[in-house]
């Protein structure tokens, strides 16, 4: 009995040690292997991996990659990937925009979208924030998103007039300036602000900028959690990205000097306390504003190159996952940073491209040429 008792005790001790060891191991941060690849080599390897596997990725991800590669290169081989995106968003807008006059449709669809925000800390925070705004999810996260994308391709979408009328009648100011909303939706809100201006339903930029800076004063940075610091930086990069209509146009740095100065001052904390995605966006923010040789740009490039895993042929997630569908955003950003062009390419305007103009969805209408070619001014 004594031997049996000792055996059981030793087994329990061994099991506890094993579990403890496993737990500790699981908490160890992922470390990328050291390599000597150049930025050009990293760029080419990521590109080969993504384009070899592109058709295995969801339509949304294929479109995301193709649109950005077109805007970087102007290569029309990416137009069909953008067409996939247009087909998807035009169908979605047809459903949502064409039912706006149905009783309770907006509230019902908004609630349904809100229920899918996730169960993690960010999802819970967003669910709490939108309680006061029962129309937010459909009007902002759905209609502004889809209609602005269709507009970027040179079209208006289905039930455009009804949609614009509905959006003009809605005052987005309370939701866009709510501190709880900004603390959980900072990057998304500045997107919505620019998209509302883009499709002509309102100018909320001054109000949002003031609310954002009041929510995240630089003097209180030390009190920000890592999560809130990430949200602040992510929001700041999207001021510049949205102003460029997502890499279609260079941006005058004057309006955004407060952001660039902040990034320069805090770049070490940004690298330490945010993610590869966000840090890369900081580097791209300098490129969009004409600072190709800025020290911050080079520092971010060095960080991105060191984050690359040659065995995985991609920059993995912070936990070391190498999933193309969820990691495409991170890796196409890295490609853009490492091979930023001298000239950006607006569009693609799919009605003007031979490979796509015969396959356009019947749900969209081509915009007038002069409007399509118009360069949007920076908001003030």
Coordinates of C-alpha atoms in Angstrom, one line a residue, residues 18-374:
X18 CA 4.2 18.5 -16.9
X19 CA 1.1 20.6 -16.9
X20 CA 3.1 23.5 -15.4
X21 CA 5.8 23.1 -18.0
X22 CA 3.2 23.0 -20.7
X23 CA 1.4 26.1 -19.4
X24 CA 4.7 28.0 -19.2
X25 CA 5.7 26.9 -22.7
X26 CA 2.3 28.1 -24.1
X27 CA 2.9 31.5 -22.7
X28 CA 6.3 32.0 -24.3
X29 CA 6.2 34.6 -27.0
X30 CA 6.7 33.6 -30.6
X31 CA 10.2 34.3 -31.8
X32 CA 11.0 34.6 -35.5
X33 CA 14.1 32.8 -36.8
X34 CA 17.0 35.1 -37.6
X35 CA 17.7 35.5 -41.4
X36 CA 19.8 37.6 -43.7
X37 CA 17.2 38.3 -46.4
X38 CA 16.9 41.7 -48.0
X39 CA 13.7 43.7 -48.2
X40 CA 13.4 42.8 -51.9
X41 CA 13.8 39.1 -51.1
X42 CA 11.2 39.2 -48.4
X43 CA 8.8 41.1 -50.7
X44 CA 9.3 38.5 -53.5
X45 CA 8.8 35.5 -51.2
X46 CA 5.6 36.9 -49.6
X47 CA 4.3 37.7 -53.1
X48 CA 5.0 34.3 -54.5
X49 CA 3.3 32.6 -51.5
X50 CA 0.2 34.8 -51.6
X51 CA -0.2 34.6 -55.4
X52 CA 0.4 30.9 -55.5
X53 CA -2.4 30.3 -53.0
X54 CA -4.6 33.3 -53.9
X55 CA -7.5 31.2 -55.2
X56 CA -7.7 29.2 -52.0
X57 CA -8.5 32.4 -50.0
X58 CA -12.0 33.8 -49.4
X59 CA -13.3 36.3 -52.1
X60 CA -13.0 39.2 -49.7
X61 CA -9.3 38.4 -49.1
X62 CA -8.6 37.9 -52.8
X63 CA -10.2 41.3 -53.5
X64 CA -8.3 43.0 -50.7
X65 CA -5.0 41.8 -52.1
X66 CA -5.8 42.5 -55.7
X67 CA -7.0 46.1 -55.1
X68 CA -3.8 47.0 -53.2
X69 CA -1.5 45.4 -55.7
X70 CA -3.3 47.3 -58.5
X71 CA -2.9 50.6 -56.7
X72 CA 0.8 49.8 -56.1
X73 CA 1.7 48.6 -59.6
X74 CA -1.1 49.6 -62.0
X75 CA -0.9 46.1 -63.4
X76 CA -4.2 45.2 -65.0
X77 CA -3.7 41.5 -64.2
X78 CA -5.1 42.4 -60.7
X79 CA -8.3 43.8 -62.1
X80 CA -10.2 40.5 -62.1
X81 CA -9.4 40.2 -58.4
X82 CA -11.0 43.6 -57.9
X83 CA -14.0 42.5 -60.0
X84 CA -14.5 39.6 -57.5
X85 CA -14.8 42.2 -54.8
X86 CA -17.2 44.4 -56.8
X87 CA -19.5 41.4 -57.5
X88 CA -19.6 40.6 -53.8
X89 CA -20.2 44.1 -52.5
X90 CA -22.7 45.0 -55.3
X91 CA -24.8 42.0 -54.3
X92 CA -24.6 42.9 -50.7
X93 CA -25.6 46.5 -51.3
X94 CA -28.5 45.3 -53.4
X95 CA -29.9 43.5 -50.4
X96 CA -29.3 46.1 -47.8
X97 CA -29.9 49.4 -49.7
X98 CA -33.0 48.2 -51.5
X99 CA -34.8 47.3 -48.3
X100 CA -34.1 50.5 -46.4
X101 CA -37.7 51.6 -46.7
X102 CA -39.1 48.5 -45.0
X103 CA -40.3 49.0 -41.4
X104 CA -37.7 48.1 -38.8
X105 CA -35.3 46.8 -41.4
X106 CA -32.4 49.0 -40.4
X107 CA -32.7 48.2 -36.7
X108 CA -33.1 44.5 -37.3
X109 CA -30.1 44.1 -39.6
X110 CA -28.0 46.3 -37.4
X111 CA -28.8 44.1 -34.4
X112 CA -28.0 41.0 -36.3
X113 CA -24.6 42.5 -37.4
X114 CA -23.9 43.6 -33.9
X115 CA -24.5 40.1 -32.6
X116 CA -21.6 38.8 -34.7
X117 CA -19.0 41.2 -33.3
X118 CA -17.3 38.4 -31.3
X119 CA -16.9 37.4 -27.7
X120 CA -13.4 38.7 -27.1
X121 CA -12.6 41.9 -25.2
X122 CA -12.8 44.1 -28.3
X123 CA -16.1 42.5 -29.5
X124 CA -17.6 42.9 -26.0
X125 CA -16.5 46.6 -25.9
X126 CA -18.0 47.2 -29.3
X127 CA -21.3 45.6 -28.4
X128 CA -21.5 47.8 -25.4
X129 CA -20.6 50.9 -27.3
X130 CA -23.3 50.5 -30.0
X131 CA -26.2 50.0 -27.6
X132 CA -27.1 53.7 -27.9
X133 CA -26.9 53.6 -31.7
X134 CA -29.4 50.9 -33.0
X135 CA -28.8 51.9 -36.6
X136 CA -25.1 52.1 -36.6
X137 CA -24.0 48.8 -37.9
X138 CA -26.1 48.8 -41.0
X139 CA -25.7 52.5 -41.9
X140 CA -22.0 52.8 -41.1
X141 CA -20.3 49.5 -41.2
X142 CA -22.3 48.1 -44.1
X143 CA -23.7 50.8 -46.4
X144 CA -20.9 53.3 -46.1
X145 CA -18.3 50.5 -46.6
X146 CA -20.0 48.9 -49.7
X147 CA -21.0 52.2 -51.4
X148 CA -17.6 53.7 -51.0
X149 CA -15.9 50.6 -52.5
X150 CA -18.3 50.6 -55.5
X151 CA -17.6 54.4 -55.9
X152 CA -13.8 53.7 -56.0
X153 CA -14.3 51.3 -58.9
X154 CA -16.1 54.0 -60.9
X155 CA -19.7 53.1 -60.3
X156 CA -22.8 53.8 -58.3
X157 CA -24.5 50.7 -56.8
X158 CA -28.1 49.4 -56.5
X159 CA -30.7 51.7 -54.9
X160 CA -28.1 54.4 -54.7
X161 CA -30.6 57.3 -54.4
X162 CA -32.6 55.6 -51.6
X163 CA -29.4 54.8 -49.8
X164 CA -28.0 58.4 -50.1
X165 CA -31.3 59.8 -49.0
X166 CA -31.4 57.6 -45.9
X167 CA -27.8 58.3 -45.0
X168 CA -28.3 62.1 -45.4
X169 CA -31.2 62.0 -43.0
X170 CA -29.2 60.2 -40.3
X171 CA -27.0 62.3 -38.0
X172 CA -23.8 60.3 -37.4
X173 CA -22.4 62.9 -35.1
X174 CA -23.4 61.3 -31.7
X175 CA -21.9 57.9 -32.6
X176 CA -18.8 59.3 -34.3
X177 CA -17.9 61.5 -31.3
X178 CA -18.8 59.1 -28.4
X179 CA -15.7 58.3 -26.3
X180 CA -16.8 54.7 -25.9
X181 CA -17.2 54.3 -29.6
X182 CA -13.8 55.9 -30.3
X183 CA -12.2 53.6 -27.7
X184 CA -13.5 50.5 -29.5
X185 CA -13.8 51.6 -33.1
X186 CA -11.2 54.4 -33.7
X187 CA -9.9 53.2 -37.1
X188 CA -13.3 52.2 -38.4
X189 CA -14.9 55.5 -37.4
X190 CA -12.4 57.6 -39.3
X191 CA -13.0 55.3 -42.3
X192 CA -16.8 56.0 -42.0
X193 CA -16.1 59.7 -41.8
X194 CA -14.2 59.8 -45.0
X195 CA -16.6 57.4 -46.8
X196 CA -19.6 59.6 -45.8
X197 CA -17.8 62.6 -47.4
X198 CA -16.8 60.5 -50.4
X199 CA -20.3 59.6 -51.4
X200 CA -21.8 63.0 -50.5
X201 CA -23.8 62.3 -47.3
X202 CA -22.0 64.6 -44.8
X203 CA -18.8 66.0 -43.5
X204 CA -18.1 64.8 -40.1
X205 CA -14.3 65.2 -40.1
X206 CA -13.9 68.3 -37.9
X207 CA -16.2 66.8 -35.2
X208 CA -14.4 63.4 -35.3
X209 CA -10.9 64.8 -35.2
X210 CA -11.7 66.9 -32.2
X211 CA -13.4 64.0 -30.4
X212 CA -10.5 61.6 -31.2
X213 CA -7.9 64.1 -29.8
X214 CA -10.0 64.7 -26.7
X215 CA -10.4 60.9 -26.2
X216 CA -6.7 60.3 -26.6
X217 CA -4.7 63.3 -25.4
X218 CA -1.0 62.7 -25.7
X219 CA -0.5 63.8 -22.1
X220 CA -2.3 60.7 -20.9
X221 CA -0.4 58.1 -22.9
X222 CA 1.2 56.6 -19.8
X223 CA -2.2 55.6 -18.5
X224 CA -3.2 53.7 -21.7
X225 CA -3.3 50.0 -21.6
X226 CA -1.6 48.1 -24.5
X227 CA -5.0 47.5 -26.0
X228 CA -6.0 51.2 -25.9
X229 CA -2.5 52.3 -27.2
X230 CA -3.0 50.0 -30.1
X231 CA -6.4 51.4 -30.8
X232 CA -5.0 55.0 -30.7
X233 CA -2.2 54.2 -33.1
X234 CA -4.5 52.2 -35.4
X235 CA -6.9 55.1 -35.5
X236 CA -4.2 57.6 -36.3
X237 CA -2.8 55.5 -39.2
X238 CA -6.3 55.4 -40.7
X239 CA -6.7 59.2 -40.7
X240 CA -3.9 59.1 -43.3
X241 CA -5.0 55.9 -45.1
X242 CA -8.6 57.1 -45.4
X243 CA -7.4 60.5 -46.7
X244 CA -5.5 58.7 -49.5
X245 CA -8.7 56.8 -50.4
X246 CA -6.7 53.7 -49.5
X247 CA -3.5 54.1 -51.4
X248 CA -5.0 55.8 -54.4
X249 CA -3.5 59.3 -53.9
X250 CA -0.5 60.8 -52.1
X251 CA -1.5 62.8 -49.0
X252 CA -0.4 66.4 -48.1
X253 CA 1.4 65.9 -44.8
X254 CA 0.4 69.4 -43.4
X255 CA -3.0 68.3 -42.1
X256 CA -1.5 65.2 -40.5
X257 CA 1.8 66.5 -39.2
X258 CA 0.4 66.0 -35.7
X259 CA 0.2 62.3 -36.4
X260 CA 3.6 62.0 -38.1
X261 CA 5.3 63.9 -35.2
X262 CA 3.6 61.7 -32.7
X263 CA 4.7 58.5 -34.6
X264 CA 8.3 59.7 -34.7
X265 CA 8.4 60.5 -31.0
X266 CA 6.8 57.2 -30.0
X267 CA 8.1 54.7 -32.6
X268 CA 9.9 52.6 -30.1
X269 CA 6.8 52.1 -28.0
X270 CA 4.8 51.5 -31.1
X271 CA 7.1 48.6 -32.2
X272 CA 7.2 47.2 -28.6
X273 CA 3.5 47.5 -27.7
X274 CA 1.5 47.1 -31.0
X275 CA 1.4 44.5 -33.7
X276 CA 3.3 44.0 -37.0
X277 CA 0.2 45.2 -38.8
X278 CA -0.1 48.4 -36.9
X279 CA 3.7 49.1 -37.0
X280 CA 3.8 48.5 -40.7
X281 CA 0.9 51.0 -41.2
X282 CA 2.9 53.6 -39.3
X283 CA 5.7 53.1 -41.9
X284 CA 3.3 53.4 -44.8
X285 CA 1.8 56.6 -43.3
X286 CA 5.2 58.2 -43.8
X287 CA 5.4 56.9 -47.4
X288 CA 1.9 58.1 -48.3
X289 CA 2.9 61.6 -47.1
X290 CA 6.0 61.7 -49.1
X291 CA 8.6 60.7 -46.5
X292 CA 10.2 57.8 -48.3
X293 CA 13.6 58.3 -46.7
X294 CA 12.5 59.2 -43.2
X295 CA 14.3 57.5 -40.3
X296 CA 11.0 56.1 -39.1
X297 CA 10.3 54.5 -42.5
X298 CA 13.7 52.7 -42.4
X299 CA 13.2 51.7 -38.8
X300 CA 9.9 50.1 -39.6
X301 CA 11.3 48.4 -42.7
X302 CA 14.0 46.8 -40.6
X303 CA 11.4 45.6 -38.1
X304 CA 9.2 44.2 -40.8
X305 CA 12.1 42.3 -42.4
X306 CA 13.1 40.9 -39.1
X307 CA 9.5 39.7 -38.5
X308 CA 9.5 37.6 -41.7
X309 CA 9.7 33.8 -41.3
X310 CA 11.5 32.2 -44.3
X311 CA 10.1 28.8 -43.5
X312 CA 6.5 30.0 -43.4
X313 CA 7.1 32.4 -46.3
X314 CA 5.2 35.1 -44.5
X315 CA 5.1 37.3 -41.4
X316 CA 3.2 35.1 -38.9
X317 CA 0.7 36.4 -36.3
X318 CA 2.1 37.6 -33.0
X319 CA 1.4 34.1 -31.7
X320 CA 3.3 32.4 -34.5
X321 CA 0.3 31.3 -36.7
X322 CA 0.9 31.1 -40.4
X323 CA -2.6 31.4 -41.9
X324 CA -2.9 33.1 -45.2
X325 CA -6.6 34.0 -44.9
X326 CA -6.1 35.9 -41.7
X327 CA -2.5 37.0 -42.4
X328 CA -3.0 38.4 -45.9
X329 CA -3.6 41.9 -44.4
X330 CA -0.4 41.9 -42.5
X331 CA 1.7 40.5 -45.4
X332 CA 0.3 42.7 -48.2
X333 CA 1.0 45.7 -46.0
X334 CA 4.6 44.5 -45.7
X335 CA 4.8 44.2 -49.5
X336 CA 3.6 47.7 -49.9
X337 CA 6.1 49.1 -47.3
X338 CA 9.0 47.2 -48.9
X339 CA 8.2 48.2 -52.5
X340 CA 6.4 51.5 -52.4
X341 CA 6.0 53.0 -55.9
X342 CA 6.9 56.4 -57.2
X343 CA 3.3 56.8 -58.5
X344 CA 0.0 55.4 -57.1
X345 CA -2.7 54.1 -59.4
X346 CA -6.3 55.1 -58.6
X347 CA -9.1 52.6 -59.2
X348 CA -9.1 50.2 -60.8
X349 CA -11.9 51.6 -63.0
X350 CA -13.3 48.3 -64.1
X351 CA -15.4 49.7 -66.9
X352 CA -12.3 50.9 -68.7
X353 CA -10.3 47.7 -68.4
X354 CA -10.5 45.1 -71.3
X355 CA -10.4 42.1 -69.0
X356 CA -13.3 43.2 -66.8
X357 CA -15.6 45.6 -68.7
X358 CA -17.6 42.8 -70.3
X359 CA -18.2 41.0 -67.0
X360 CA -19.5 43.8 -64.8
X361 CA -22.5 43.1 -62.6
X362 CA -25.8 44.5 -63.9
X363 CA -26.4 45.9 -60.4
X364 CA -24.0 48.9 -61.0
X365 CA -24.0 52.0 -63.1
X366 CA -20.9 53.6 -64.6
X367 CA -20.2 57.1 -63.2
X368 CA -19.5 60.1 -65.4
X369 CA -15.9 60.2 -66.7
X370 CA -15.2 63.6 -65.1
X371 CA -16.4 62.4 -61.7
X372 CA -14.4 59.2 -62.0
X373 CA -11.2 61.1 -62.7
X374 CA -11.8 63.7 -60.0

